[in-house]
Amino acid sequence: MVTGQVRAFVRRHPAVRHATRQLRIRLPRRLGGLDPARVPPRVRRFSLMLPRRADGPAGGPDELRISVPGDLSIPARLHRYGLAGYRPDALACFLAALETVRPGAVLDVGANVGVYAALAAARSGRDVYAFEPCPQAARAARAIAADNGLRMEVVDLALSNHTGSARLHLSATSDATNSLTPGFRPEVGRIPVRVGQLSHWREEAGAAPAIIKIDTGSTEPDVVAGGLEVLRRFRPWVLCEVLPGRGIGDRLTALLDPLDYHWYRLDGPPPHAPRPSITDGPGRRGRMWLFAPSPAPDRLWTRARQWREALDRCR
C-alpha cells in the first residue's frame, strides 16, 4: 500500500516525477536505472497538423501548438504519428458529424487532453465541453485550448450514473486508461474526483447536446444511464468506445434499444453497415461505435470518406 501511495504521489506531481527520473538515469540498470534515451522530456512541445476536407470550409487553424507534460501518453502518440495514427476512422466520422448533424453542443466525455474537443473547436462554431476528472490531463487540455485560442470549456467531472464523489484509479500502464472501475488496469494509486450525471449537468449548464463522444475506461454504460433523459429529449449522435470481454455492448444495447437508436461499428473505411446489436468484438482493444438517433444518411459517410483522406495526410 505504501509503495502504491508513493507511486501515486510521484504520478500526480510532474516536478517530483522529473526529479525521480533524473536520479534514476544516473543509476546502473541492475539497480533500477533508466535508459536516458527512453525518458520522455519534461515538457513535450510540437505542432500538430490538422485536417482539412477537400472543398470544405477554410476557417480555423492549420495546426495546433502543443506544450504539455512530456510523459502524457496521448500527446506522445500524436507527436510520433500525428492524427493519422490516432483512431482515424472514429475521427473521420466525428468530423463528418460536426458538419451534418443538427446545431448543438459537442461533449467530449473522458476527454484526456481533449483531442476530440480541440478538433470540434477548431473545425466548427459549436459550443464544446471536455469532461476530464484527472487533474493533470485536464490542465493539459486547458493549456492546449488557451495556447491555440480554442473556444472549449474543460469540466473537471467524471460523468456516471450517480452524483457525489468516487475514486479514480490511476492506471500503471497508461494515463489514457484511468478508470472509475476497480481492477480495470493495474494501478499506481487512486485520487478522489467529483462525479455527476449528464442529465443533471445539462440542466445546470443549459446546453443542448448534438454530438457526444464517450471513452471512459469501461464505464460508458454508466455515462449513458446517467444521460438517458438527454438522449430522449435531444437525440444526440454518440461516438462511444466498446471494450471487449466486459459485457459493455450488451448493457449499451439494453439502454439504447428502447430509444430507437441505430448503431454502427467504426472499423475500416466508410460507409458502415448498421448492426443488429452492439457487440464487444474480438481482440483486446476497444472499438468506437456510432450510435445514431436515425439511420445515418449517405452524406455522412461521404464526408467521413473525405475526412479520412484528409486525416491520412496528417502524419
Short mmCIF file of C-alpha atoms in Angstrom, two decimals:
data_model
loop_
_atom_site.label_atom_id
_atom_site.label_comp_id
_atom_site.label_asym_id
_atom_site.label_seq_id
_atom_site.Cartn_x
_atom_site.Cartn_y
_atom_site.Cartn_z
CA MET A 1 0.00 0.00 0.00
CA VAL A 2 2.83 2.39 0.90
CA THR A 3 4.55 1.70 -2.41
CA GLY A 4 1.32 2.40 -4.29
CA GLN A 5 0.81 5.66 -2.41
CA VAL A 6 4.36 6.77 -3.25
CA ARG A 7 3.83 5.94 -6.93
CA ALA A 8 0.54 7.82 -6.97
CA PHE A 9 2.21 10.86 -5.37
CA VAL A 10 5.01 10.80 -7.94
CA ARG A 11 2.48 10.35 -10.77
CA ARG A 12 0.43 13.37 -9.65
CA HIS A 13 3.38 15.76 -9.30
CA PRO A 14 5.35 16.34 -12.53
CA ALA A 15 8.27 18.07 -10.78
CA VAL A 16 8.74 15.13 -8.42
CA ARG A 17 8.43 12.68 -11.30
CA HIS A 18 11.05 14.57 -13.31
CA ALA A 19 13.47 14.71 -10.37
CA THR A 20 12.98 10.99 -9.73
CA ARG A 21 13.82 10.16 -13.33
CA GLN A 22 16.90 12.36 -13.29
CA LEU A 23 18.14 10.35 -10.33
CA ARG A 24 17.34 7.00 -11.90
CA ILE A 25 19.14 7.70 -15.20
CA ARG A 26 22.32 8.00 -13.11
CA LEU A 27 21.87 4.56 -11.58
CA PRO A 28 23.08 1.28 -13.12
CA ARG A 29 20.34 -0.72 -14.81
CA ARG A 30 20.74 -3.54 -12.26
CA LEU A 31 19.76 -1.05 -9.54
CA GLY A 32 16.68 0.24 -11.32
CA GLY A 33 18.35 2.75 -13.58
CA LEU A 34 16.65 4.10 -16.69
CA ASP A 35 17.89 4.41 -20.26
CA PRO A 36 18.22 8.21 -20.83
CA ALA A 37 17.19 7.77 -24.47
CA ARG A 38 13.80 6.39 -23.39
CA VAL A 39 13.00 9.01 -20.77
CA PRO A 40 10.37 11.47 -22.05
CA PRO A 41 11.12 15.20 -21.95
CA ARG A 42 9.90 17.23 -19.02
CA VAL A 43 7.76 19.29 -21.44
CA ARG A 44 6.70 17.99 -24.85
CA ARG A 45 6.43 20.76 -27.46
CA PHE A 46 5.35 20.16 -31.04
CA SER A 47 2.95 21.30 -33.76
CA LEU A 48 0.03 19.02 -34.60
CA MET A 49 -1.18 19.22 -38.19
CA LEU A 50 -4.97 19.44 -38.51
CA PRO A 51 -7.00 18.00 -41.41
CA ARG A 52 -8.91 19.99 -43.99
CA ARG A 53 -11.58 18.39 -46.12
CA ALA A 54 -11.41 18.99 -49.85
CA ASP A 55 -13.88 21.77 -50.77
CA GLY A 56 -14.58 22.23 -47.06
CA PRO A 57 -14.57 25.47 -45.05
CA ALA A 58 -11.25 27.32 -44.93
CA GLY A 59 -11.64 28.68 -41.41
CA GLY A 60 -9.83 27.52 -38.29
CA PRO A 61 -6.13 26.83 -37.66
CA ASP A 62 -3.95 24.62 -39.83
CA GLU A 63 -2.16 23.22 -36.80
CA LEU A 64 -2.21 23.22 -33.02
CA ARG A 65 0.70 24.23 -30.83
CA ILE A 66 1.10 21.58 -28.15
CA SER A 67 3.08 22.20 -24.93
CA VAL A 68 2.21 19.65 -22.24
CA PRO A 69 3.96 17.42 -19.66
CA GLY A 70 6.27 15.12 -21.54
CA ASP A 71 5.07 11.79 -20.21
CA LEU A 72 1.38 12.08 -21.13
CA SER A 73 0.70 9.14 -23.42
CA ILE A 74 -1.73 10.60 -25.96
CA PRO A 75 0.43 13.66 -26.79
CA ALA A 76 3.41 11.30 -27.12
CA ARG A 77 1.48 9.25 -29.67
CA LEU A 78 0.32 12.35 -31.53
CA HIS A 79 3.88 13.70 -31.57
CA ARG A 80 5.15 10.48 -33.13
CA TYR A 81 2.34 9.59 -35.55
CA GLY A 82 0.12 12.66 -35.96
CA LEU A 83 -3.66 12.43 -36.17
CA ALA A 84 -3.30 9.81 -38.91
CA GLY A 85 -2.15 7.41 -36.20
CA TYR A 86 -4.82 8.25 -33.65
CA ARG A 87 -8.12 6.48 -34.37
CA PRO A 88 -8.58 7.98 -37.85
CA ASP A 89 -11.78 6.01 -38.58
CA ALA A 90 -13.50 7.41 -35.49
CA LEU A 91 -12.11 10.92 -36.01
CA ALA A 92 -13.33 10.93 -39.63
CA CYS A 93 -16.87 10.07 -38.54
CA PHE A 94 -16.70 12.62 -35.73
CA LEU A 95 -15.62 15.40 -38.13
CA ALA A 96 -18.33 14.37 -40.61
CA ALA A 97 -20.95 14.54 -37.85
CA LEU A 98 -19.82 18.07 -36.96
CA GLU A 99 -20.82 19.10 -40.49
CA THR A 100 -24.00 17.10 -40.95
CA VAL A 101 -26.00 16.81 -37.71
CA ARG A 102 -28.29 19.47 -36.33
CA PRO A 103 -26.90 22.51 -34.43
CA GLY A 104 -25.97 21.95 -30.81
CA ALA A 105 -23.12 21.42 -28.38
CA VAL A 106 -20.31 18.89 -28.58
CA LEU A 107 -19.44 16.91 -25.43
CA ASP A 108 -16.12 15.06 -25.15
CA VAL A 109 -16.64 12.70 -22.19
CA GLY A 110 -13.42 11.12 -20.96
CA ALA A 111 -11.51 13.76 -22.86
CA ASN A 112 -8.00 13.18 -21.51
CA VAL A 113 -6.08 16.07 -23.19
CA GLY A 114 -9.11 16.84 -25.37
CA VAL A 115 -8.28 15.62 -28.88
CA TYR A 116 -11.93 15.38 -29.98
CA ALA A 117 -12.87 18.61 -28.18
CA ALA A 118 -9.96 20.52 -29.75
CA LEU A 119 -10.90 19.27 -33.24
CA ALA A 120 -14.52 20.31 -32.69
CA ALA A 121 -13.44 23.77 -31.54
CA ALA A 122 -11.02 24.15 -34.45
CA ARG A 123 -13.36 22.89 -37.17
CA SER A 124 -16.80 24.12 -36.06
CA GLY A 125 -18.50 27.01 -34.35
CA ARG A 126 -20.27 24.77 -31.85
CA ASP A 127 -20.10 25.06 -28.07
CA VAL A 128 -17.59 22.46 -26.91
CA TYR A 129 -17.23 20.86 -23.46
CA ALA A 130 -14.44 18.46 -22.46
CA PHE A 131 -15.09 16.32 -19.36
CA GLU A 132 -11.93 15.07 -17.65
CA PRO A 133 -11.60 14.13 -13.96
CA CYS A 134 -7.82 13.56 -13.91
CA PRO A 135 -6.24 16.90 -12.87
CA GLN A 136 -3.07 16.54 -14.93
CA ALA A 137 -4.93 15.70 -18.16
CA ALA A 138 -7.50 18.46 -17.52
CA ARG A 139 -4.70 21.01 -17.08
CA ALA A 140 -3.13 19.88 -20.35
CA ALA A 141 -6.48 20.21 -22.16
CA ARG A 142 -6.88 23.75 -20.81
CA ALA A 143 -3.34 24.61 -21.89
CA ILE A 144 -3.97 23.37 -25.44
CA ALA A 145 -7.18 25.41 -25.64
CA ALA A 146 -5.52 28.56 -24.27
CA ASP A 147 -2.37 28.28 -26.40
CA ASN A 148 -4.43 27.98 -29.59
CA GLY A 149 -7.34 30.29 -28.81
CA LEU A 150 -9.86 27.45 -28.92
CA ARG A 151 -13.32 28.07 -27.54
CA MET A 152 -13.82 24.98 -25.41
CA GLU A 153 -14.63 24.55 -21.74
CA VAL A 154 -12.89 21.87 -19.68
CA VAL A 155 -15.13 20.41 -16.96
CA ASP A 156 -13.41 18.67 -14.02
CA LEU A 157 -16.06 15.99 -13.67
CA ALA A 158 -16.41 12.23 -14.16
CA LEU A 159 -19.81 11.52 -15.70
CA SER A 160 -21.56 8.38 -14.44
CA ASN A 161 -24.97 7.17 -13.23
CA HIS A 162 -24.82 8.88 -9.83
CA THR A 163 -23.81 12.16 -8.22
CA GLY A 164 -21.23 12.66 -5.50
CA SER A 165 -17.61 11.55 -5.39
CA ALA A 166 -15.58 8.48 -6.30
CA ARG A 167 -12.02 7.29 -6.61
CA LEU A 168 -10.30 7.47 -9.97
CA HIS A 169 -7.94 4.52 -10.35
CA LEU A 170 -4.69 5.73 -11.93
CA SER A 171 -3.52 3.17 -14.47
CA ALA A 172 0.03 1.83 -14.24
CA THR A 173 0.04 1.12 -18.00
CA SER A 174 -1.11 4.45 -19.43
CA ASP A 175 -2.68 7.69 -18.22
CA ALA A 176 -5.18 7.19 -21.06
CA THR A 177 -6.67 4.17 -19.25
CA ASN A 178 -7.54 5.67 -15.87
CA SER A 179 -10.99 4.48 -14.75
CA LEU A 180 -13.58 4.60 -12.01
CA THR A 181 -13.74 0.78 -12.26
CA PRO A 182 -11.58 -1.03 -9.68
CA GLY A 183 -9.23 -3.50 -11.31
CA PHE A 184 -9.77 -2.17 -14.83
CA ARG A 185 -6.00 -1.87 -15.20
CA PRO A 186 -3.08 -2.41 -12.80
CA GLU A 187 -2.95 0.81 -10.82
CA VAL A 188 -0.38 3.07 -9.18
CA GLY A 189 -2.85 4.80 -6.89
CA ARG A 190 -6.25 6.44 -6.55
CA ILE A 191 -7.43 10.01 -6.31
CA PRO A 192 -10.84 11.39 -5.26
CA VAL A 193 -12.85 13.02 -8.07
CA ARG A 194 -16.27 14.63 -8.48
CA VAL A 195 -18.92 12.51 -10.14
CA GLY A 196 -22.12 13.71 -11.78
CA GLN A 197 -24.86 12.67 -14.16
CA LEU A 198 -25.04 14.03 -17.69
CA SER A 199 -28.72 14.91 -17.29
CA HIS A 200 -28.04 16.97 -14.16
CA TRP A 201 -25.06 18.73 -15.73
CA ARG A 202 -27.05 19.58 -18.86
CA GLU A 203 -29.84 21.10 -16.81
CA GLU A 204 -27.40 23.28 -14.88
CA ALA A 205 -25.35 24.28 -17.93
CA GLY A 206 -28.32 24.87 -20.24
CA ALA A 207 -26.52 23.14 -23.12
CA ALA A 208 -28.28 21.35 -25.99
CA PRO A 209 -26.04 18.37 -26.87
CA ALA A 210 -25.94 17.34 -30.52
CA ILE A 211 -22.77 15.18 -30.54
CA ILE A 212 -21.34 13.22 -27.61
CA LYS A 213 -18.10 11.21 -27.60
CA ILE A 214 -17.68 8.76 -24.70
CA ASP A 215 -14.44 6.97 -23.78
CA THR A 216 -14.28 6.39 -20.02
CA GLY A 217 -12.43 3.14 -19.41
CA SER A 218 -15.30 0.61 -19.17
CA THR A 219 -17.91 2.91 -17.54
CA GLU A 220 -19.53 4.01 -20.81
CA PRO A 221 -22.88 2.31 -19.95
CA ASP A 222 -22.96 4.27 -16.67
CA VAL A 223 -22.46 7.52 -18.59
CA VAL A 224 -25.33 6.64 -20.92
CA ALA A 225 -27.55 5.59 -17.99
CA GLY A 226 -26.94 8.96 -16.32
CA GLY A 227 -27.85 10.76 -19.54
CA LEU A 228 -30.95 8.89 -20.74
CA GLU A 229 -33.10 11.98 -20.36
CA VAL A 230 -30.65 13.89 -22.59
CA LEU A 231 -30.82 11.15 -25.22
CA ARG A 232 -34.63 11.08 -25.13
CA ARG A 233 -35.03 14.85 -25.36
CA PHE A 234 -32.15 15.99 -27.60
CA ARG A 235 -31.42 12.83 -29.64
CA PRO A 236 -27.66 13.47 -29.89
CA TRP A 237 -25.35 11.43 -32.10
CA VAL A 238 -22.98 9.42 -29.89
CA LEU A 239 -19.49 8.07 -30.57
CA CYS A 240 -18.66 5.51 -27.91
CA GLU A 241 -15.82 3.10 -27.22
CA VAL A 242 -16.88 -0.51 -26.56
CA LEU A 243 -14.21 -2.63 -24.88
CA PRO A 244 -14.22 -6.44 -25.31
CA GLY A 245 -14.93 -9.02 -22.67
CA ARG A 246 -16.86 -6.91 -20.17
CA GLY A 247 -20.46 -7.10 -21.37
CA ILE A 248 -20.39 -3.41 -22.25
CA GLY A 249 -22.05 -3.95 -25.62
CA ASP A 250 -24.95 -5.87 -24.09
CA ARG A 251 -25.52 -3.16 -21.47
CA LEU A 252 -25.44 -0.40 -24.08
CA THR A 253 -27.85 -2.30 -26.34
CA ALA A 254 -30.31 -2.69 -23.45
CA LEU A 255 -30.11 1.02 -22.66
CA LEU A 256 -30.37 2.36 -26.21
CA ASP A 257 -32.75 -0.10 -27.86
CA PRO A 258 -35.88 1.42 -26.21
CA LEU A 259 -34.77 4.83 -27.52
CA ASP A 260 -34.80 3.56 -31.13
CA TYR A 261 -31.11 4.27 -31.74
CA HIS A 262 -29.13 2.69 -34.59
CA TRP A 263 -25.53 1.51 -34.18
CA TYR A 264 -22.56 1.33 -36.50
CA ARG A 265 -19.13 -0.06 -35.73
CA LEU A 266 -16.46 2.37 -36.99
CA ASP A 267 -13.89 -0.08 -38.25
CA GLY A 268 -12.36 0.38 -41.70
CA PRO A 269 -13.38 2.73 -44.50
CA PRO A 270 -16.94 4.11 -44.62
CA PRO A 271 -19.78 3.54 -45.27
CA HIS A 272 -20.50 1.36 -42.24
CA ALA A 273 -23.46 -1.00 -42.18
CA PRO A 274 -25.94 -0.92 -39.29
CA ARG A 275 -25.52 -3.73 -36.77
CA PRO A 276 -28.36 -5.65 -35.09
CA SER A 277 -26.72 -5.22 -31.67
CA ILE A 278 -23.70 -3.60 -30.04
CA THR A 279 -21.07 -6.33 -29.74
CA ASP A 280 -17.77 -6.31 -27.89
CA GLY A 281 -15.81 -7.61 -30.85
CA PRO A 282 -12.59 -9.65 -30.94
CA GLY A 283 -9.20 -8.66 -29.60
CA ARG A 284 -8.11 -6.75 -26.51
CA ARG A 285 -8.58 -3.21 -27.79
CA GLY A 286 -11.90 -1.45 -27.90
CA ARG A 287 -13.61 -0.10 -30.98
CA MET A 288 -15.50 3.11 -31.44
CA TRP A 289 -19.15 2.88 -32.40
CA LEU A 290 -21.60 5.44 -33.73
CA PHE A 291 -25.00 5.44 -32.04
CA ALA A 292 -27.35 7.37 -34.32
CA PRO A 293 -30.87 8.57 -33.42
CA SER A 294 -31.90 7.95 -37.05
CA PRO A 295 -30.37 5.94 -39.89
CA ALA A 296 -27.05 7.51 -40.90
CA PRO A 297 -27.51 9.38 -44.22
CA ASP A 298 -25.28 8.81 -47.24
CA ARG A 299 -23.88 12.33 -46.95
CA LEU A 300 -22.43 11.47 -43.52
CA TRP A 301 -20.41 8.60 -44.98
CA THR A 302 -19.38 10.71 -47.99
CA ARG A 303 -18.00 13.38 -45.65
CA ALA A 304 -16.39 10.70 -43.49
CA ARG A 305 -14.50 9.33 -46.52
CA GLN A 306 -13.27 12.81 -47.34
CA TRP A 307 -12.16 13.44 -43.76
CA ARG A 308 -10.43 10.04 -43.67
CA GLU A 309 -8.37 11.04 -46.70
CA ALA A 310 -7.55 14.37 -45.05
CA LEU A 311 -6.50 12.64 -41.82
CA ASP A 312 -4.17 10.31 -43.75
CA ARG A 313 -2.16 13.42 -44.69
CA CYS A 314 -1.77 14.46 -41.04
CA ARG A 315 1.37 12.47 -40.29
#
